[in-house]
């Protein structure tokens, strides 16, 4: 506790009562500016997260398109091999004759 200045006899005494003032705010989290600042940071992080998810979705879409292209090419290649093999087997079996002039 704070001591009072010396009285008339030069004695220093300790006060017996506490000061009647409003205590200062010890917790800055109660300040609305702090809350608004934290909400702003959270909002920017959520926006960044949404952008990241969108970019990953686009990348996954590109991979899906590439896979579908390869699957289509394999189906076409398979059909060409089957048709070519069938024609070749007919030629080799003698059911179709091919003459070159």
PDB file of C-alpha atoms in Angstrom:
ATOM      1  CA  UNK A   1       0.000   0.000   0.000  1.00  0.00           C
ATOM      2  CA  UNK A   2       1.083   3.547  -0.551  1.00  0.00           C
ATOM      3  CA  UNK A   3       2.155   5.562   2.376  1.00  0.00           C
ATOM      4  CA  UNK A   4       0.771   8.970   3.162  1.00  0.00           C
ATOM      5  CA  UNK A   5       3.044  11.949   3.274  1.00  0.00           C
ATOM      6  CA  UNK A   6       4.343  12.803   6.725  1.00  0.00           C
ATOM      7  CA  UNK A   7       1.878  14.555   9.026  1.00  0.00           C
ATOM      8  CA  UNK A   8       2.611  17.500  11.290  1.00  0.00           C
ATOM      9  CA  UNK A   9       4.669  15.425  13.708  1.00  0.00           C
ATOM     10  CA  UNK A  10       6.766  13.952  10.849  1.00  0.00           C
ATOM     11  CA  UNK A  11       5.243  10.506  11.177  1.00  0.00           C
ATOM     12  CA  UNK A  12       4.523   8.424   8.072  1.00  0.00           C
ATOM     13  CA  UNK A  13       1.300   6.429   8.337  1.00  0.00           C
ATOM     14  CA  UNK A  14      -0.196   3.682   6.232  1.00  0.00           C
ATOM     15  CA  UNK A  15      -3.731   4.370   4.966  1.00  0.00           C
ATOM     16  CA  UNK A  16      -6.493   2.138   6.286  1.00  0.00           C
ATOM     17  CA  UNK A  17      -8.900   2.464   3.336  1.00  0.00           C
ATOM     18  CA  UNK A  18      -8.581   1.662  -0.364  1.00  0.00           C
ATOM     19  CA  UNK A  19      -8.834   4.278  -3.136  1.00  0.00           C
ATOM     20  CA  UNK A  20     -12.316   4.672  -4.654  1.00  0.00           C
ATOM     21  CA  UNK A  21     -11.477   4.753  -8.369  1.00  0.00           C
ATOM     22  CA  UNK A  22     -12.589   2.656 -11.307  1.00  0.00           C
ATOM     23  CA  UNK A  23     -10.026  -0.092 -11.933  1.00  0.00           C
ATOM     24  CA  UNK A  24      -8.340  -0.061 -15.310  1.00  0.00           C
ATOM     25  CA  UNK A  25      -9.309  -2.682 -17.885  1.00  0.00           C
ATOM     26  CA  UNK A  26      -6.825  -5.529 -17.665  1.00  0.00           C
ATOM     27  CA  UNK A  27      -8.301  -7.626 -20.460  1.00  0.00           C
ATOM     28  CA  UNK A  28      -7.982  -6.163 -23.992  1.00  0.00           C
ATOM     29  CA  UNK A  29     -10.304  -8.868 -25.346  1.00  0.00           C
ATOM     30  CA  UNK A  30     -13.257  -6.928 -24.055  1.00  0.00           C
ATOM     31  CA  UNK A  31     -12.355  -4.098 -26.413  1.00  0.00           C
ATOM     32  CA  UNK A  32     -14.645  -4.223 -29.455  1.00  0.00           C
ATOM     33  CA  UNK A  33     -11.797  -3.090 -31.707  1.00  0.00           C
ATOM     34  CA  UNK A  34      -9.852  -6.216 -30.814  1.00  0.00           C
ATOM     35  CA  UNK A  35     -12.853  -8.399 -31.657  1.00  0.00           C
ATOM     36  CA  UNK A  36     -13.413  -6.629 -34.990  1.00  0.00           C
ATOM     37  CA  UNK A  37      -9.721  -6.999 -35.855  1.00  0.00           C
ATOM     38  CA  UNK A  38      -9.780 -10.732 -35.091  1.00  0.00           C
ATOM     39  CA  UNK A  39     -12.967 -11.189 -37.134  1.00  0.00           C
ATOM     40  CA  UNK A  40     -11.299  -9.404 -40.036  1.00  0.00           C
ATOM     41  CA  UNK A  41      -8.329 -11.777 -39.885  1.00  0.00           C
ATOM     42  CA  UNK A  42     -10.659 -14.763 -39.700  1.00  0.00           C
ATOM     43  CA  UNK A  43     -12.685 -13.504 -42.664  1.00  0.00           C
ATOM     44  CA  UNK A  44      -9.558 -13.087 -44.792  1.00  0.00           C
ATOM     45  CA  UNK A  45      -8.438 -16.602 -43.892  1.00  0.00           C
ATOM     46  CA  UNK A  46     -11.853 -18.023 -44.844  1.00  0.00           C
ATOM     47  CA  UNK A  47     -11.717 -16.190 -48.184  1.00  0.00           C
ATOM     48  CA  UNK A  48      -8.243 -17.633 -48.810  1.00  0.00           C
ATOM     49  CA  UNK A  49      -9.520 -21.116 -47.932  1.00  0.00           C
ATOM     50  CA  UNK A  50     -12.409 -20.783 -50.386  1.00  0.00           C
ATOM     51  CA  UNK A  51      -9.992 -19.698 -53.141  1.00  0.00           C
ATOM     52  CA  UNK A  52      -7.708 -22.649 -52.399  1.00  0.00           C
ATOM     53  CA  UNK A  53     -10.607 -25.113 -52.521  1.00  0.00           C
ATOM     54  CA  UNK A  54     -11.776 -23.637 -55.842  1.00  0.00           C
ATOM     55  CA  UNK A  55      -8.302 -23.940 -57.360  1.00  0.00           C
ATOM     56  CA  UNK A  56      -8.038 -27.559 -56.198  1.00  0.00           C
ATOM     57  CA  UNK A  57     -11.459 -28.259 -57.705  1.00  0.00           C
ATOM     58  CA  UNK A  58     -10.283 -26.869 -61.048  1.00  0.00           C
ATOM     59  CA  UNK A  59      -7.124 -29.002 -60.920  1.00  0.00           C
ATOM     60  CA  UNK A  60      -9.177 -32.112 -60.151  1.00  0.00           C
ATOM     61  CA  UNK A  61     -11.466 -31.248 -63.087  1.00  0.00           C
ATOM     62  CA  UNK A  62      -8.444 -31.010 -65.401  1.00  0.00           C
ATOM     63  CA  UNK A  63      -7.194 -34.424 -64.248  1.00  0.00           C
ATOM     64  CA  UNK A  64     -10.677 -35.887 -64.754  1.00  0.00           C
ATOM     65  CA  UNK A  65     -10.809 -34.499 -68.315  1.00  0.00           C
ATOM     66  CA  UNK A  66      -7.372 -35.941 -69.101  1.00  0.00           C
ATOM     67  CA  UNK A  67      -8.385 -39.370 -67.785  1.00  0.00           C
ATOM     68  CA  UNK A  68     -11.594 -39.305 -69.841  1.00  0.00           C
ATOM     69  CA  UNK A  69      -9.569 -38.411 -72.969  1.00  0.00           C
ATOM     70  CA  UNK A  70      -7.188 -41.332 -72.409  1.00  0.00           C
ATOM     71  CA  UNK A  71     -10.097 -43.710 -71.806  1.00  0.00           C
ATOM     72  CA  UNK A  72     -11.749 -42.566 -75.041  1.00  0.00           C
ATOM     73  CA  UNK A  73      -8.500 -42.984 -76.962  1.00  0.00           C
ATOM     74  CA  UNK A  74      -8.110 -46.519 -75.595  1.00  0.00           C
ATOM     75  CA  UNK A  75     -11.671 -47.409 -76.682  1.00  0.00           C
ATOM     76  CA  UNK A  76     -10.996 -46.098 -80.190  1.00  0.00           C
ATOM     77  CA  UNK A  77      -7.652 -47.890 -80.360  1.00  0.00           C
ATOM     78  CA  UNK A  78      -9.304 -51.103 -79.174  1.00  0.00           C
ATOM     79  CA  UNK A  79     -12.006 -50.804 -81.824  1.00  0.00           C
ATOM     80  CA  UNK A  80      -9.380 -50.226 -84.551  1.00  0.00           C
ATOM     81  CA  UNK A  81      -7.397 -53.270 -83.389  1.00  0.00           C
ATOM     82  CA  UNK A  82     -10.520 -55.474 -83.366  1.00  0.00           C
ATOM     83  CA  UNK A  83     -11.652 -54.347 -86.828  1.00  0.00           C
ATOM     84  CA  UNK A  84      -8.122 -54.624 -88.245  1.00  0.00           C
ATOM     85  CA  UNK A  85      -7.655 -58.056 -86.667  1.00  0.00           C
ATOM     86  CA  UNK A  86     -10.945 -59.248 -88.078  1.00  0.00           C
ATOM     87  CA  UNK A  87     -10.076 -58.112 -91.591  1.00  0.00           C
ATOM     88  CA  UNK A  88      -6.605 -59.624 -91.318  1.00  0.00           C
ATOM     89  CA  UNK A  89      -7.993 -62.949 -90.096  1.00  0.00           C
ATOM     90  CA  UNK A  90     -10.502 -63.027 -92.985  1.00  0.00           C
ATOM     91  CA  UNK A  91      -7.698 -62.358 -95.453  1.00  0.00           C
ATOM     92  CA  UNK A  92      -5.433 -65.023 -93.938  1.00  0.00           C
ATOM     93  CA  UNK A  93      -8.231 -67.598 -93.800  1.00  0.00           C
ATOM     94  CA  UNK A  94      -8.929 -67.120 -97.519  1.00  0.00           C
ATOM     95  CA  UNK A  95     -12.499 -65.882 -97.197  1.00  0.00           C
ATOM     96  CA  UNK A  96     -11.463 -62.575 -98.722  1.00  0.00           C
ATOM     97  CA  UNK A  97      -9.001 -62.394-101.539  1.00  0.00           C
ATOM     98  CA  UNK A  98      -6.812 -59.416-102.046  1.00  0.00           C
ATOM     99  CA  UNK A  99      -4.986 -58.871-105.298  1.00  0.00           C
ATOM    100  CA  UNK A 100      -2.369 -56.261-105.873  1.00  0.00           C
ATOM    101  CA  UNK A 101      -1.718 -55.030-109.441  1.00  0.00           C
TER     102      UNK A 101
END
